[in-house]
Coordinates of C-alpha atoms and ligand atoms in Angstrom, one line a residue:
M1 CA -29.3 -39.3 26.4
L2 CA -28.3 -39.2 22.7
P3 CA -31.2 -40.6 20.8
M4 CA -29.5 -39.9 17.4
D5 CA -32.6 -38.3 15.9
E6 CA -32.3 -36.1 12.8
A7 CA -31.4 -33.0 14.9
I8 CA -28.9 -35.0 17.1
T9 CA -30.7 -33.8 20.2
V10 CA -29.0 -34.2 23.6
I11 CA -31.6 -34.9 26.3
K12 CA -30.4 -34.2 29.8
N13 CA -31.8 -36.7 32.4
G14 CA -33.4 -38.6 29.6
S15 CA -35.4 -41.8 29.6
V16 CA -36.8 -44.3 27.2
A17 CA -40.1 -46.2 27.7
V18 CA -40.0 -49.6 26.2
K19 CA -42.9 -52.0 25.7
G20 CA -42.1 -55.5 24.4
P21 CA -39.6 -55.0 21.6
E22 CA -40.6 -51.4 20.9
I23 CA -39.8 -47.9 22.0
I24 CA -43.0 -46.2 23.0
D25 CA -41.7 -42.9 24.3
V26 CA -38.5 -40.8 24.7
G27 CA -38.0 -37.7 26.8
N28 CA -37.1 -36.3 30.2
S29 CA -37.1 -38.9 33.0
D30 CA -39.5 -37.0 35.2
D31 CA -42.1 -36.7 32.4
I32 CA -41.7 -40.3 31.3
L33 CA -42.1 -41.6 34.8
K34 CA -45.2 -39.5 35.3
R35 CA -46.7 -40.7 32.1
Y36 CA -46.2 -44.5 32.6
D37 CA -46.4 -47.0 35.4
P38 CA -43.4 -49.2 34.4
K39 CA -43.0 -52.8 35.5
A40 CA -39.3 -52.3 35.8
V41 CA -37.0 -49.3 35.8
L42 CA -33.4 -49.6 34.8
K43 CA -31.6 -46.6 36.4
K44 CA -28.2 -45.6 35.0
E45 CA -27.1 -42.5 36.7
G46 CA -23.9 -41.0 35.3
S47 CA -24.3 -42.9 32.1
V48 CA -25.2 -41.9 28.6
I49 CA -28.0 -43.7 26.7
L50 CA -27.6 -44.1 23.0
P51 CA -28.7 -46.4 20.2
G52 CA -26.7 -49.6 19.7
L53 CA -23.7 -49.4 17.4
I54 CA -23.9 -51.1 14.1
N55 CA -21.1 -53.1 12.4
T56 CA -21.9 -53.1 8.7
H57 CA -19.2 -55.4 7.4
T58 CA -17.8 -58.5 9.1
H59 CA -17.3 -62.2 8.8
A60 CA -18.2 -62.8 12.4
A61 CA -17.3 -66.4 12.7
M62 CA -13.7 -65.6 11.7
V63 CA -13.1 -64.7 15.4
Y64 CA -11.9 -68.2 15.7
F65 CA -9.1 -67.3 13.3
R66 CA -8.1 -64.2 15.3
G67 CA -4.3 -63.9 15.2
I68 CA -3.8 -67.1 13.2
A69 CA -1.6 -65.2 10.7
D70 CA -0.6 -61.5 10.8
D71 CA 2.0 -59.2 9.3
L72 CA 1.7 -60.7 5.8
P73 CA 0.8 -59.4 2.3
L74 CA -2.9 -59.8 1.5
N75 CA -2.4 -62.6 -1.1
D76 CA -0.1 -64.7 1.1
W77 CA -2.4 -64.1 4.1
L78 CA -5.5 -65.2 2.1
N79 CA -4.1 -68.0 -0.1
K80 CA -1.6 -69.6 2.4
H81 CA -3.5 -69.1 5.7
I82 CA -7.1 -68.0 5.7
W83 CA -8.6 -69.9 2.8
P84 CA -6.8 -73.2 3.8
A85 CA -8.0 -72.8 7.4
E86 CA -11.5 -72.2 6.2
N87 CA -11.5 -75.2 3.9
R88 CA -10.2 -77.3 6.7
W89 CA -12.4 -76.2 9.6
L90 CA -15.6 -74.6 8.5
S91 CA -18.8 -76.5 9.5
P92 CA -22.2 -75.7 11.0
E93 CA -20.8 -76.6 14.4
F94 CA -17.7 -74.3 14.0
I95 CA -19.9 -71.4 12.9
S96 CA -22.4 -71.9 15.8
D97 CA -19.6 -71.9 18.4
A98 CA -17.7 -69.1 16.8
I99 CA -20.7 -66.9 16.5
E100 CA -21.3 -67.1 20.2
L101 CA -17.8 -65.6 20.7
A102 CA -18.4 -62.9 18.1
C103 CA -21.8 -61.9 19.6
L104 CA -20.3 -61.9 23.1
E105 CA -17.5 -59.6 21.9
M106 CA -19.7 -57.3 19.9
L107 CA -22.6 -57.0 22.5
K108 CA -20.1 -56.2 25.3
G109 CA -18.7 -53.5 23.1
G110 CA -22.1 -51.9 22.5
V111 CA -22.8 -53.4 19.0
T112 CA -26.4 -54.5 18.7
M113 CA -26.5 -55.3 15.0
Y114 CA -24.0 -56.7 12.5
N115 CA -24.0 -57.3 8.8
D116 CA -22.3 -60.6 7.9
M117 CA -20.9 -62.3 4.8
Y118 CA -19.9 -65.9 5.3
F119 CA -21.1 -69.5 5.1
Y120 CA -23.5 -71.8 7.0
E121 CA -25.5 -68.7 7.9
D122 CA -28.3 -70.8 9.2
S123 CA -26.1 -71.8 12.1
A124 CA -25.1 -68.2 12.6
G125 CA -28.7 -67.1 12.6
K126 CA -29.8 -69.7 15.2
T127 CA -26.9 -68.7 17.5
A128 CA -27.3 -64.9 17.1
K129 CA -31.0 -65.2 17.8
R130 CA -30.4 -67.4 20.8
I131 CA -28.0 -64.9 22.3
G132 CA -30.3 -62.0 21.3
M133 CA -28.3 -60.1 18.8
R134 CA -29.8 -58.4 15.6
A135 CA -28.0 -59.5 12.4
V136 CA -28.2 -59.2 8.7
L137 CA -26.8 -62.5 7.4
G138 CA -25.5 -62.7 3.9
V139 CA -25.0 -66.1 2.3
G140 CA -21.6 -66.0 0.5
I141 CA -21.6 -66.6 -3.2
L142 CA -18.4 -67.7 -5.1
D143 CA -17.7 -68.9 -8.6
F144 CA -15.5 -71.7 -7.3
P145 CA -16.2 -74.6 -4.9
S146 CA -15.7 -74.1 -1.2
K147 CA -16.6 -76.1 1.9
S148 CA -20.2 -74.9 1.8
A149 CA -21.0 -75.5 -1.9
S150 CA -19.4 -77.0 -5.0
T151 CA -21.4 -75.4 -7.9
S152 CA -23.0 -72.1 -8.6
D153 CA -26.4 -73.7 -8.5
E154 CA -25.7 -75.1 -5.1
Y155 CA -24.6 -71.7 -3.7
F156 CA -27.8 -70.1 -5.0
S157 CA -30.0 -72.9 -3.8
N158 CA -28.4 -72.7 -0.3
A159 CA -29.0 -68.9 -0.4
E160 CA -32.7 -69.2 -1.4
T161 CA -33.4 -71.9 1.3
F162 CA -31.8 -69.6 3.9
I163 CA -33.7 -66.6 2.7
K164 CA -37.1 -68.4 2.7
D165 CA -36.4 -69.8 6.2
W166 CA -35.5 -66.5 7.8
K167 CA -37.5 -63.9 5.9
G168 CA -39.8 -62.0 8.3
D169 CA -37.8 -62.9 11.5
D170 CA -37.7 -60.0 13.9
L171 CA -34.0 -60.3 14.7
I172 CA -32.4 -61.9 11.7
T173 CA -32.6 -60.3 8.2
P174 CA -31.5 -62.6 5.4
C175 CA -29.2 -61.1 2.7
I176 CA -27.3 -62.4 -0.3
A177 CA -23.5 -61.8 -0.5
P178 CA -21.7 -62.2 -3.8
H179 CA -18.1 -62.1 -2.5
A180 CA -16.5 -59.6 -4.9
L181 CA -16.0 -58.8 -8.6
Y182 CA -12.9 -61.0 -8.9
T183 CA -14.6 -64.0 -7.4
C184 CA -18.1 -63.6 -9.0
G185 CA -18.5 -63.2 -12.7
P186 CA -21.4 -61.2 -14.3
D187 CA -23.8 -64.2 -14.3
S188 CA -23.5 -64.7 -10.5
L189 CA -23.8 -60.9 -9.9
K190 CA -27.0 -60.7 -12.1
R191 CA -28.4 -63.8 -10.5
A192 CA -27.7 -62.4 -7.0
K193 CA -29.5 -59.2 -8.0
T194 CA -32.5 -61.2 -9.2
V195 CA -32.7 -63.1 -6.0
A196 CA -32.4 -59.9 -3.9
E197 CA -35.2 -58.3 -5.9
K198 CA -37.4 -61.4 -5.7
Y199 CA -37.3 -61.4 -1.9
S200 CA -36.7 -57.7 -1.3
I201 CA -33.5 -58.3 0.6
P202 CA -30.1 -56.4 0.7
I203 CA -27.0 -57.3 -1.2
H204 CA -23.6 -57.3 0.6
I205 CA -20.4 -57.3 -1.5
H206 CA -16.7 -56.4 -1.2
L207 CA -15.8 -53.6 -3.6
S208 CA -12.5 -52.0 -4.7
E209 CA -10.6 -53.2 -1.6
T210 CA -7.2 -53.4 -3.4
E211 CA -5.4 -51.9 -6.3
W212 CA -4.9 -55.4 -7.6
E213 CA -8.7 -55.9 -7.7
V214 CA -9.2 -52.7 -9.8
R215 CA -6.5 -53.8 -12.3
E216 CA -8.1 -57.3 -12.5
V217 CA -11.6 -55.8 -13.2
M218 CA -10.1 -53.4 -15.8
T219 CA -8.4 -56.3 -17.5
R220 CA -11.5 -58.5 -17.6
Y221 CA -14.2 -55.9 -18.3
N222 CA -12.3 -52.7 -19.4
K223 CA -14.2 -50.7 -16.7
R224 CA -13.4 -49.6 -13.2
P225 CA -15.3 -51.6 -10.6
V226 CA -18.1 -49.2 -9.7
E227 CA -18.6 -48.4 -13.4
Y228 CA -18.7 -52.1 -14.2
L229 CA -21.4 -52.7 -11.6
E230 CA -23.4 -49.7 -13.0
S231 CA -23.2 -51.2 -16.5
L232 CA -24.8 -54.4 -15.1
G233 CA -27.6 -52.3 -13.5
F234 CA -26.4 -53.6 -10.1
L235 CA -26.2 -50.4 -8.1
D236 CA -29.0 -49.0 -5.9
E237 CA -29.9 -48.4 -2.3
T238 CA -30.1 -52.1 -1.5
I239 CA -26.3 -52.5 -2.0
L240 CA -23.9 -52.5 0.9
A241 CA -20.4 -52.2 -0.5
A242 CA -17.5 -52.9 1.8
H243 CA -14.3 -51.0 1.6
C244 CA -14.5 -48.8 -1.6
I245 CA -10.9 -47.8 -1.1
W246 CA -9.7 -47.4 -4.7
V247 CA -12.6 -45.4 -6.1
E248 CA -12.1 -42.3 -8.3
D249 CA -14.3 -39.2 -8.2
K250 CA -16.6 -40.3 -11.0
E251 CA -17.2 -43.6 -9.1
I252 CA -17.9 -41.7 -5.9
S253 CA -20.5 -39.7 -7.8
L254 CA -22.1 -42.9 -9.0
L255 CA -22.2 -44.4 -5.4
A256 CA -23.9 -41.2 -4.2
K257 CA -26.3 -41.1 -7.2
R258 CA -27.4 -44.7 -6.7
K259 CA -27.6 -44.3 -2.9
V260 CA -25.2 -47.3 -2.3
G261 CA -24.2 -47.8 1.3
V262 CA -20.5 -48.0 2.0
S263 CA -18.9 -49.9 4.9
H264 CA -15.6 -48.4 5.8
C265 CA -13.2 -50.8 7.6
M266 CA -10.4 -48.5 8.7
E267 CA -8.4 -50.8 11.0
S268 CA -8.5 -53.8 8.7
N269 CA -7.5 -51.6 5.8
L270 CA -4.6 -50.2 7.9
K271 CA -3.4 -53.6 9.0
L272 CA -3.5 -55.2 5.5
A273 CA -2.1 -52.0 4.1
S274 CA -4.9 -52.0 1.5
G275 CA -5.0 -48.2 1.2
F276 CA -7.1 -45.3 2.4
A277 CA -10.7 -45.0 1.4
P278 CA -11.5 -41.4 0.4
V279 CA -14.1 -41.1 3.2
A280 CA -14.0 -37.3 3.6
T281 CA -14.8 -37.0 -0.2
M282 CA -17.5 -39.6 -0.1
L283 CA -19.2 -37.9 2.8
M284 CA -19.0 -34.5 1.0
E285 CA -20.6 -36.1 -2.0
G286 CA -23.4 -37.5 0.1
V287 CA -22.4 -41.2 0.2
K288 CA -23.8 -43.0 3.2
V289 CA -20.5 -44.2 4.8
T290 CA -20.8 -46.5 7.8
F291 CA -18.5 -48.6 10.0
G292 CA -17.4 -52.2 9.6
T293 CA -14.7 -54.1 11.3
D294 CA -14.2 -56.8 8.6
G295 CA -13.3 -60.2 10.0
A296 CA -11.3 -60.6 13.2
A297 CA -8.5 -62.3 11.3
S298 CA -7.6 -58.9 9.7
N299 CA -8.5 -56.4 12.4
N300 CA -8.2 -58.2 15.0
D301 CA -11.2 -57.3 17.0
L302 CA -14.9 -56.4 16.4
N303 CA -14.8 -53.1 18.2
I304 CA -16.8 -50.3 16.6
L305 CA -15.9 -47.7 19.2
S306 CA -12.2 -48.1 18.3
E307 CA -13.1 -47.9 14.6
M308 CA -14.8 -44.6 15.3
S309 CA -11.9 -43.1 17.0
T310 CA -9.2 -44.3 14.6
T311 CA -11.2 -43.4 11.6
A312 CA -12.0 -39.8 12.7
K313 CA -8.3 -39.3 13.5
V314 CA -6.8 -40.9 10.4
H315 CA -9.1 -39.0 8.0
K316 CA -8.3 -35.7 9.6
A317 CA -4.6 -36.3 9.1
L318 CA -5.1 -37.6 5.6
S319 CA -7.2 -34.5 4.6
N320 CA -4.9 -32.2 6.5
N321 CA -8.1 -30.8 7.9
P322 CA -9.2 -31.5 11.5
T323 CA -12.8 -30.4 10.8
V324 CA -13.6 -33.4 8.7
L325 CA -15.4 -36.4 10.3
D326 CA -16.5 -34.4 13.3
A327 CA -17.8 -36.4 16.3
K328 CA -21.5 -36.0 15.4
T329 CA -20.9 -37.3 11.9
V330 CA -19.0 -40.2 13.2
L331 CA -21.8 -41.1 15.6
L332 CA -24.3 -40.9 12.7
M333 CA -22.1 -43.3 10.7
A334 CA -22.0 -45.7 13.6
T335 CA -25.8 -45.7 14.3
R336 CA -28.5 -44.2 12.2
W337 CA -26.7 -44.4 8.8
G338 CA -25.6 -48.0 9.5
A339 CA -29.3 -49.0 9.9
E340 CA -30.3 -47.0 6.9
A341 CA -27.6 -48.5 4.7
L342 CA -28.8 -52.0 5.6
G343 CA -32.4 -51.1 4.8
L344 CA -33.4 -51.2 8.5
G345 CA -33.7 -47.4 9.1
D346 CA -37.4 -47.8 10.1
K347 CA -36.4 -50.4 12.8
A348 CA -33.0 -49.4 14.2
G349 CA -30.3 -46.8 14.3
S350 CA -31.9 -44.3 16.7
I351 CA -33.9 -44.1 19.9
E352 CA -37.3 -42.9 18.5
K353 CA -40.9 -43.8 19.1
G354 CA -42.0 -46.8 17.0
K355 CA -38.5 -48.2 16.5
R356 CA -37.2 -51.4 18.1
A357 CA -35.4 -50.9 21.4
D358 CA -31.8 -51.5 20.5
I359 CA -30.2 -49.4 23.2
I360 CA -26.9 -49.2 25.1
T361 CA -25.6 -47.3 28.0
I362 CA -22.0 -46.1 28.5
N363 CA -20.7 -45.4 32.0
L364 CA -19.2 -42.0 32.0
N365 CA -18.0 -42.3 35.6
K366 CA -14.4 -43.1 34.5
P367 CA -11.2 -41.2 34.7
H368 CA -10.8 -41.1 30.9
L369 CA -14.3 -39.7 30.5
T370 CA -14.0 -37.0 33.2
P371 CA -14.7 -34.0 33.1
L372 CA -17.6 -33.9 30.6
Y373 CA -18.1 -30.9 28.3
D374 CA -19.5 -32.7 25.2
V375 CA -20.8 -36.2 25.3
C376 CA -20.4 -36.8 21.5
S377 CA -16.7 -36.0 21.9
H378 CA -16.3 -38.5 24.7
I379 CA -18.0 -41.3 22.9
V380 CA -16.0 -40.9 19.7
Y381 CA -12.6 -39.9 21.1
A382 CA -12.3 -41.3 24.6
A383 CA -14.8 -44.1 25.3
M384 CA -13.7 -47.8 25.3
A385 CA -15.7 -51.0 24.7
S386 CA -15.2 -51.8 28.4
D387 CA -17.2 -48.7 29.3
V388 CA -20.4 -50.2 27.8
E389 CA -22.6 -51.2 30.7
T390 CA -26.1 -52.2 29.5
V391 CA -27.1 -53.5 26.1
M392 CA -30.8 -54.0 25.1
V393 CA -31.7 -55.6 21.8
N394 CA -35.3 -55.8 20.6
G395 CA -36.5 -54.7 24.1
K396 CA -34.6 -57.4 25.9
V397 CA -31.6 -56.7 28.2
V398 CA -28.7 -58.9 27.0
V399 CA -25.8 -57.3 28.7
N400 CA -26.2 -56.0 32.3
G401 CA -23.4 -54.4 34.3
G402 CA -21.0 -55.2 31.5
S403 CA -21.8 -59.0 31.5
L404 CA -23.7 -61.1 29.0
I405 CA -26.8 -62.5 30.6
T406 CA -28.2 -64.6 27.7
A407 CA -25.3 -67.2 27.7
D408 CA -22.4 -68.3 29.8
E409 CA -19.4 -66.2 29.1
K410 CA -16.9 -68.7 30.6
E411 CA -18.4 -71.5 28.5
I412 CA -18.0 -69.4 25.3
L413 CA -14.4 -68.7 26.0
Y414 CA -13.7 -72.3 27.0
K415 CA -15.1 -73.6 23.7
A416 CA -13.1 -71.0 21.8
R417 CA -9.9 -72.2 23.5
K418 CA -10.8 -75.9 22.7
W419 CA -11.2 -75.0 19.0
C420 CA -7.9 -73.1 19.0
E421 CA -6.2 -76.3 20.4
K422 CA -7.7 -78.3 17.5
I423 CA -6.9 -75.7 14.8
S424 CA -3.3 -75.2 16.0
G425 CA -2.7 -78.9 16.5
K426 CA -1.5 -78.3 20.1
Ligands
ZN1 ZN1 -14.6 -58.5 4.3

């Protein structure tokens, strides 16, 4: 077992005792079984137990736009394909159906919590909760009309209603998500900050994803993006900034100083040719870097295990240094640091007494995971999403033997194909 505690202990023949939603004990199986009289025992011989993986940046409902447009420059992709499709199709019903597919994909790949930025988050919350997935759901804020709101006041009133409705829920954490610096002016950013402070919730924002965005911010405000946010008093540990690709050293120092969490979305960045985030430098400076997939229209999956492997390898090559992003650091980024960056470090991210039981098992009895010298190495460099066997969220088993047990997988795929027929007009 890899509980992902501070010391990154590896417990041979380990067990977790769970009562209700909570972890009550962790240790050697023989000791745990002596100490308790469990109602049920889930035996997983030949598997490794670890905390659920955390996806810190996605637009989960975009799974319904997976593969709708690829191999295009970012602006064409967004303006000619994604935004028109969103304006045409988004609705509470679309979100509810699409989130089923997103949760199915993520849970089966060992992801127990995701951080979202999208619209109609109330529908997303109801679906994620029904399926049994933990989520931080950020209501998107834009300075221009979209399918979900037509004025700034409407965006904010939608956000406040959502926050009030969901604050205190055990699985769903409400959040506010001003989209980016080129889509939200200073008034919206300050207003989002005020709302976040009022309700003590996180803020989720895209930051420095493209060179174009940096030029745009420089033209408008004569400051680089991170410095501009600092000048607004926006930066602190409640901020989860996605991408942070085009950041200079002084901006990295600011991100570290203000304890901003960063979501690194390697595969989306590679596919859209957005650039390479200076992850090795950020980690060296003490920035909490975590893993995001971004939406499935730009990735095109929600697979954190593959992000871990790709990211470690790409940054070794970029740094011309194979010692950077070692397997243990990558595991921290995918678990403990992900929860901490979302303000949920006391609840998730590791298997420790008092935390919620968000736990997965990976079956090591596979050709590509044999022999076994170092379990951290296998998870980061060799494991696949299909090796995930059991997934427990908040003390409840949601995936068993690799299959979702809280909803009908066939029905979810059927609905997704029906939507595809509608969207593609076939
Ligand atoms: Zn994004």
